[in-house]
XYZ file of C-alpha atoms in Angstrom:
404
model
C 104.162 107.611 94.786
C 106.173 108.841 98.060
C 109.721 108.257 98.568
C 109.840 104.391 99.917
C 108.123 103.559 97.043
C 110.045 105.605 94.685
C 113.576 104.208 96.316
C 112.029 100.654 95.894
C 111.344 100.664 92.266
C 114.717 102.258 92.038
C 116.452 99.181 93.608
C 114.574 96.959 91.771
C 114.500 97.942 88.465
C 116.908 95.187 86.177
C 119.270 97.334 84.841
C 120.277 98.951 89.003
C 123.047 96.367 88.531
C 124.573 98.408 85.825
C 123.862 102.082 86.939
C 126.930 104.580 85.762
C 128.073 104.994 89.463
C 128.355 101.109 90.249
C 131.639 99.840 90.721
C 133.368 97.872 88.172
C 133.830 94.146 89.055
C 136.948 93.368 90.681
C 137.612 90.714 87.887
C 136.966 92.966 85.274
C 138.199 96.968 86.761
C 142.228 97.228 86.260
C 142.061 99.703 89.202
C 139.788 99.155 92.091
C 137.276 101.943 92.396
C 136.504 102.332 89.176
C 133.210 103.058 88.207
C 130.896 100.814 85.236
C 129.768 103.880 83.370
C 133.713 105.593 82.676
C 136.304 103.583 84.042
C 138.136 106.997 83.960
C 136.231 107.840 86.741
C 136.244 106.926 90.752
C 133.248 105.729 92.471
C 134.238 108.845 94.873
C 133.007 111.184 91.795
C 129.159 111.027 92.448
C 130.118 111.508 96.294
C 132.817 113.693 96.458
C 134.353 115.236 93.297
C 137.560 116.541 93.178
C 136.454 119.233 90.666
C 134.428 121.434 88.643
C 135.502 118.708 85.381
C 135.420 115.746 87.239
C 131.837 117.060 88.335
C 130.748 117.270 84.741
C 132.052 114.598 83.569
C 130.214 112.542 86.181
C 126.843 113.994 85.241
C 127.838 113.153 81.807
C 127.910 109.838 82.716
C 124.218 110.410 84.467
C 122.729 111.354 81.046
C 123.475 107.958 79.614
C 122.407 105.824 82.849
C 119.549 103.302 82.384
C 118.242 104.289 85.845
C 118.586 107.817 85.036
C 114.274 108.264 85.535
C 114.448 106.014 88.474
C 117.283 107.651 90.501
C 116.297 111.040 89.578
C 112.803 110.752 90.917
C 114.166 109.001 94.144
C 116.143 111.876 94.805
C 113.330 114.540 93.773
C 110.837 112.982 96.206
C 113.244 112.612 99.069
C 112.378 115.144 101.806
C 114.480 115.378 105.068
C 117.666 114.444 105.307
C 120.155 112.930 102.101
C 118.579 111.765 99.243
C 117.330 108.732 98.694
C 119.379 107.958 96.035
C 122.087 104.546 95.486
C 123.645 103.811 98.904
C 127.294 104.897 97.222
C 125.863 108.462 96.242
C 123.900 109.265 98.952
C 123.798 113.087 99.246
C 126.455 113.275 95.996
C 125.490 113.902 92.410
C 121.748 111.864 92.207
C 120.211 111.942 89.237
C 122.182 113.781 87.580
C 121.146 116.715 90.399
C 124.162 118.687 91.686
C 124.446 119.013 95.681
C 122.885 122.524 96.032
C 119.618 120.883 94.760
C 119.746 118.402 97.427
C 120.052 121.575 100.018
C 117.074 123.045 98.323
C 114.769 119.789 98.771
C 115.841 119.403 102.034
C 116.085 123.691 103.417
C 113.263 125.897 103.093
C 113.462 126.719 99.565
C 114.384 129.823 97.727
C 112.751 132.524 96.598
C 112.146 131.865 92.822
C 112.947 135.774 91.849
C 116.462 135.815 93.275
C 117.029 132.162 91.624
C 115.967 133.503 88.241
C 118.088 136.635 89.036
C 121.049 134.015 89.966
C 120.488 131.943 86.837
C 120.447 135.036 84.011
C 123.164 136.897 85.765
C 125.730 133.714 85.750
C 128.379 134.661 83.751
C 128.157 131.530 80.974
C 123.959 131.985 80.653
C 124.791 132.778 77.574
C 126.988 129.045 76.564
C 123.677 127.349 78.251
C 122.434 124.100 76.376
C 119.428 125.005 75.175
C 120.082 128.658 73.912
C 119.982 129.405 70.385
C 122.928 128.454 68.389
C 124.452 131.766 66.312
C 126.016 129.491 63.641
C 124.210 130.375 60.336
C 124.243 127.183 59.117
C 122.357 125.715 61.749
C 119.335 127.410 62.234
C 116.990 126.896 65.153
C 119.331 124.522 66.446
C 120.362 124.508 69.976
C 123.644 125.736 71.207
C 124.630 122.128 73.251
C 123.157 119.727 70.521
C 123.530 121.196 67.093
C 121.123 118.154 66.024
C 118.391 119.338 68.344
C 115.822 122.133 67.923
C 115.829 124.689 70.868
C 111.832 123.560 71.183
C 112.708 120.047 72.593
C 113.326 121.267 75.827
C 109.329 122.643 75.552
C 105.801 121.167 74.441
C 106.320 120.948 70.609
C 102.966 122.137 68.705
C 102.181 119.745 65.874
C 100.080 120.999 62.619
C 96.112 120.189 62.660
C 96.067 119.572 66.099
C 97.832 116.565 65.980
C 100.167 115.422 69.384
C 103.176 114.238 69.345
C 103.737 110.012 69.709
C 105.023 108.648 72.706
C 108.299 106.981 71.457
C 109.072 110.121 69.765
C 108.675 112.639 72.441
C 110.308 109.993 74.981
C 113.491 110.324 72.747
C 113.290 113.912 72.268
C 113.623 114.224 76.347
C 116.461 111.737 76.801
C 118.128 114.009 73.776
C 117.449 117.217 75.889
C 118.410 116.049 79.092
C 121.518 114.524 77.766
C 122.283 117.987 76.757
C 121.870 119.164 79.974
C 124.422 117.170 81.544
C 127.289 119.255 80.183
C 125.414 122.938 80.196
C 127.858 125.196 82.200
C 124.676 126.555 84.944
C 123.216 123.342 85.153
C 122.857 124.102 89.070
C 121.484 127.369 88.988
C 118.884 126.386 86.439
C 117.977 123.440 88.623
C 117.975 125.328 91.817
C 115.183 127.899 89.257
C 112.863 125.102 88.126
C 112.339 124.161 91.800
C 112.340 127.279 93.336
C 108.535 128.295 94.184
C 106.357 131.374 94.177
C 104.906 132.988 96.555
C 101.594 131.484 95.679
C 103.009 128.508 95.734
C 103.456 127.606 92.674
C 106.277 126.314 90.482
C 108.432 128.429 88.921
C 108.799 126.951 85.731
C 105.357 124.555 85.714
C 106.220 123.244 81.988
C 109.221 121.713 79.965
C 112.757 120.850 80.510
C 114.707 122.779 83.126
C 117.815 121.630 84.261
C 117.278 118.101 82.639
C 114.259 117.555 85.184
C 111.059 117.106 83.397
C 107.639 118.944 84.822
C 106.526 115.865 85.695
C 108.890 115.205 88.103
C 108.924 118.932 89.552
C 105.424 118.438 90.332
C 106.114 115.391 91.772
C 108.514 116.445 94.393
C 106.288 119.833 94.973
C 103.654 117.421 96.264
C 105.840 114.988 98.273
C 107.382 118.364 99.751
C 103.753 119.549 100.598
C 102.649 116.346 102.074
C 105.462 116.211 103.958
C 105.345 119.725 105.792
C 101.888 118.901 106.915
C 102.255 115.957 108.688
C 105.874 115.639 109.702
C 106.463 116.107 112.951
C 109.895 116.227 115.098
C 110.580 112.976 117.108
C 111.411 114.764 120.101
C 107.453 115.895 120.173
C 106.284 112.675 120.950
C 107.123 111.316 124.549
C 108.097 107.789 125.367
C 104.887 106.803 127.139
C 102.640 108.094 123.501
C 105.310 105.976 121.376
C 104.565 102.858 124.192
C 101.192 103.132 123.423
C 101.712 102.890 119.765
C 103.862 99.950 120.537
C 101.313 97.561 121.617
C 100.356 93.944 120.203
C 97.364 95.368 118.855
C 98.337 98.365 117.176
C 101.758 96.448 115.859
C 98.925 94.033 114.012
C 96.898 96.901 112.746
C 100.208 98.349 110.795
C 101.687 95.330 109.467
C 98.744 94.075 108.234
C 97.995 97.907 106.764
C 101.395 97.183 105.460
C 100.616 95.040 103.352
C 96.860 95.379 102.149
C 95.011 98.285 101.011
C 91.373 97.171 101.888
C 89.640 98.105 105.281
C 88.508 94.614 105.808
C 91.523 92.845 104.178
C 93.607 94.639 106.667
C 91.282 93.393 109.616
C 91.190 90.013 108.359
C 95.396 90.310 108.502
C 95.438 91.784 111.939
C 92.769 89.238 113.571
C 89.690 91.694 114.289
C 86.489 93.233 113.051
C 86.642 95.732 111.098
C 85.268 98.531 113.214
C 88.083 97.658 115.706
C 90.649 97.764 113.241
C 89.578 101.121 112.407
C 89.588 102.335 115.845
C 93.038 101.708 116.288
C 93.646 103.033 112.757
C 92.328 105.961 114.018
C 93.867 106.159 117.357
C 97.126 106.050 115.448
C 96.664 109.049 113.533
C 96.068 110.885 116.899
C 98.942 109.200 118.753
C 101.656 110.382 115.294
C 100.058 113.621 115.345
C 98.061 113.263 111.764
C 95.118 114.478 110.896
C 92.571 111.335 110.223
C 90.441 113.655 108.523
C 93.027 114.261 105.756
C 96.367 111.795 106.248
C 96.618 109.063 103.637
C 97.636 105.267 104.662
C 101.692 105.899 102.943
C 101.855 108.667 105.304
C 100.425 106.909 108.456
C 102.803 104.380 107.788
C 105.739 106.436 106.582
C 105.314 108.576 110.102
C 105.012 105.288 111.508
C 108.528 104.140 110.628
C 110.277 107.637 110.469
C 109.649 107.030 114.859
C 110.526 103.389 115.220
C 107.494 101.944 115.543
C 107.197 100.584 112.153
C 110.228 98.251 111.566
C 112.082 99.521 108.044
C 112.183 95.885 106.834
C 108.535 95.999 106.448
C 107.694 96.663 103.112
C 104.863 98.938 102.468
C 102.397 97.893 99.676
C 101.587 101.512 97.419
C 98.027 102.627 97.267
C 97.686 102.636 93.537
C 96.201 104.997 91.400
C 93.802 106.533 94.513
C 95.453 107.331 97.596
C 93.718 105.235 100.789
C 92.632 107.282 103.944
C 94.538 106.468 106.794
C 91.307 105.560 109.353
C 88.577 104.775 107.079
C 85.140 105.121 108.786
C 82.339 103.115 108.158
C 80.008 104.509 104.949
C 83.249 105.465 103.172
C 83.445 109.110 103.144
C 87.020 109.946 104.245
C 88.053 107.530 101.749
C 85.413 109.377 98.719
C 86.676 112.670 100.415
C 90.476 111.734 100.300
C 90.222 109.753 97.192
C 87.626 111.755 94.646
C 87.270 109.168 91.822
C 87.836 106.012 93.890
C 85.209 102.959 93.040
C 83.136 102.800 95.703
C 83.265 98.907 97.267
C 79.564 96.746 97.916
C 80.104 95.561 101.658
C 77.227 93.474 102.762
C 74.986 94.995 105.996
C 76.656 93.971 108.703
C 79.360 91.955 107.115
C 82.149 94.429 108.091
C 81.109 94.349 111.716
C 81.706 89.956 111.973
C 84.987 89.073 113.328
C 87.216 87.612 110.659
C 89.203 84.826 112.841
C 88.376 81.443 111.873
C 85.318 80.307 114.028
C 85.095 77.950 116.625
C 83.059 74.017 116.339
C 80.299 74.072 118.446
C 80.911 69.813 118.397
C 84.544 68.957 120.258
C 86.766 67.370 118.164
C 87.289 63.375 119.464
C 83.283 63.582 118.376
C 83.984 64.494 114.589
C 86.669 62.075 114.785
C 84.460 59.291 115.621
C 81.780 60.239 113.457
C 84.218 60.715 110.115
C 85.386 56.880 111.401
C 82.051 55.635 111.004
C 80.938 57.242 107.996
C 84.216 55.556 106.030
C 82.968 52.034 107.301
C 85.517 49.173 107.296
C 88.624 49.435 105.735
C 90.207 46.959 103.775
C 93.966 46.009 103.688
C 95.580 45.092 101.010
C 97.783 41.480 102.179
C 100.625 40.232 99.873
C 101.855 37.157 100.779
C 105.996 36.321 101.658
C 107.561 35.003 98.888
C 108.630 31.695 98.881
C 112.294 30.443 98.443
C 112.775 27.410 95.965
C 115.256 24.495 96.526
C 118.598 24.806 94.910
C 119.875 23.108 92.716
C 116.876 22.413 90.535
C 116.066 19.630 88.784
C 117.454 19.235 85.029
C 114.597 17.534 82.738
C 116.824 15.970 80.149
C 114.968 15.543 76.994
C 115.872 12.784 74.234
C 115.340 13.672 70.578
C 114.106 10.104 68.757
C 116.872 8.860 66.143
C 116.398 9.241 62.373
């Protein structure tokens, strides 16, 4: 999943309408501004909060959203620039994620010693959410949830090597991360669980940190990696490369990559053979500075509308559960090589290699006319006759009844 397609399910998921940062109706608010999730709140909140409590009480309001999951991984796999969050947040309080997260996805990085060092020397570590409560009478419990277990921000270990059901441990993470919202170094343990080593590794690689799962930290490590090895500055690429990748030809080749996955479903789209298709596939990768060897089609087409060529309305189709080379060659390597685990496709010998525009009648057209006219024989018309008008007044037919 890259960002488009993470900002896309985002948008369209059913419950967007009623996200915690939306604004009230204007029939419904009393003030205008208001947001749906705590009409105590401004819209302005998730942008630009006045301060530390109006903060928290918006990312309170973040643990209950419906499109909590959605907006959260929109932000996480946003790389360059604001997030990719709701159009009224952008670059505010995503996902429940404070700012300095944002500057971390879209900087450097940090080093993940001197986040750690920044997170345990904060001077309410100690009041954190998921420390260990010190009440007696509640023990094991966590310090922000009294009715949750410290371990539900971990992997919980179930007797006889049973695992945990799905509903269950789906609850037991919407518990922890609503916990989260209100835990006093909520940024610094964020700005930790992203943080990477110098091996490049995660810094936290398993549970809850910062109400982000692992899942989506891995997610966003990825996107970030995939991103620093094929983004290039605009200002690289000259006018007279971007012409070239501006022609009819090309133009075809993406939109029709746009919107199908297949090799030869994407040169039936764009109105050539396949091996042609490819060649310009490939001449594309060269022409956006990616490697064909190792760039996927989301990134070829991502690149693609990052420099204009690629018009934003277009809608990019996702690749599924195997990423799709950008130039495929013939036999299907690149694709085995960038996709391990892909199913392998049957193409007929020399099927791929036929152009795949509608052929041409050998016999002109006024012939088949004239030959489908004689083949029907005569036709036969149906006549209905004019009705006729009658004489008015009609005639009266008296009739005498015989006397008793």
């Amino acid at each position: 999943m890259d960002s488009l397609t993470a900002h896309r399910a985002l948008t369209n998921h059913r419950h967007y309408r009623y996200r915690g940062c939306a604004p009230t109706p204007a029939d419904v608010a009393d003030f205008p501004g208001q947001s749906l999730g705590d009409p105590a709140l401004p819209v302005s909140a998730w942008d630009r909060p006045e301060d530390a409590a109006q903060q928290q009480a918006a990312l309170a309001v973040c643990g209950a959203c419906p499109v909590r999951a959605e907006c959260r991984t929109a932000a996480l796999l946003s790389t360059g620039g604001k997030s990719a969050g709701p159009n009224a947040v952008r670059g505010g309080l995503v996902g429940g994620m404070v700012p300095a997260v944002h500057a971390l996805l879209d900087g450097p990085g940090i080093d993940s010693e001197d986040a750690r060092q920044q997170l345990v020397e904060h001077r309410r570590y100690r009041y954190r959410g998921c420390a260990l409560s010190p009440e007696p009478d509640f023990p094991g419990q966590s310090l922000g949830d009294p009715a949750l277990s410290v371990d539900a921000w971990g992997t919980l270990d179930l007797p006889d090597g049973r695992t945990e059901p799905q509903p269950d441990r789906l609850a037991r993470e919407r518990a922890a991360i609503g916990a989260c919202a209100s835990c006093p170094v909520l940024a610094e343990c964020q700005a930790y669980a992203m943080s990477v080593t110098p091996d490049g590794r995660l810094a936290e690689q398993a549970g809850i940190w910062g109400g982000i799962r692992s899942l989506d930290r891995h997610r966003a490590l990825i996107q970030r990696r995939q991103a620093a090895s094929v983004t290039i500055p605009a200002a690289e690429v000259s006018e007279s490369v971007l012409s070239v990748a501006r022609t009819a030809q090309k133009q075809a080749v993406l939109r029709a990559l746009a919107r199908e996955v297949d090799e030869e479903l994407v040169a039936y789209r764009s109105g050539m053979d396949v091996r042609t298709a490819n060649w310009h596939r490939a001449i594309l990768c060269g022409l956006l500075g990616l490697d064909k060897d190792t760039a996927s089609r989301e990134q070829l087409l991502t690149t693609a509308q990052r420099l204009g060529i690629l018009p934003e309305r277009v809608l990019i189709r996702p690749d599924g559960r195997w990423p799709v080379a950008a130039a495929p060659n013939g036999d299907g390597s690149r694709q085995r090589r960038i996709a391990p685990g892909m199913p392998v496709q049957a193409v007929l010998p020399g099927y791929q290699h036929l152009p795949r525009t509608r052929r041409r009648s050998l016999v002109p057209a006024s012939v088949l006319a004239a030959t489908r006219r004689a083949r029907r024989g005569p036709r036969l018309r149906l006549v209905i006759p004019p009705p006729q008008q009658l004489l008015l007044p009609l005639p009266v037919l008296a009739v005498l009844e015989p006397a008793a």
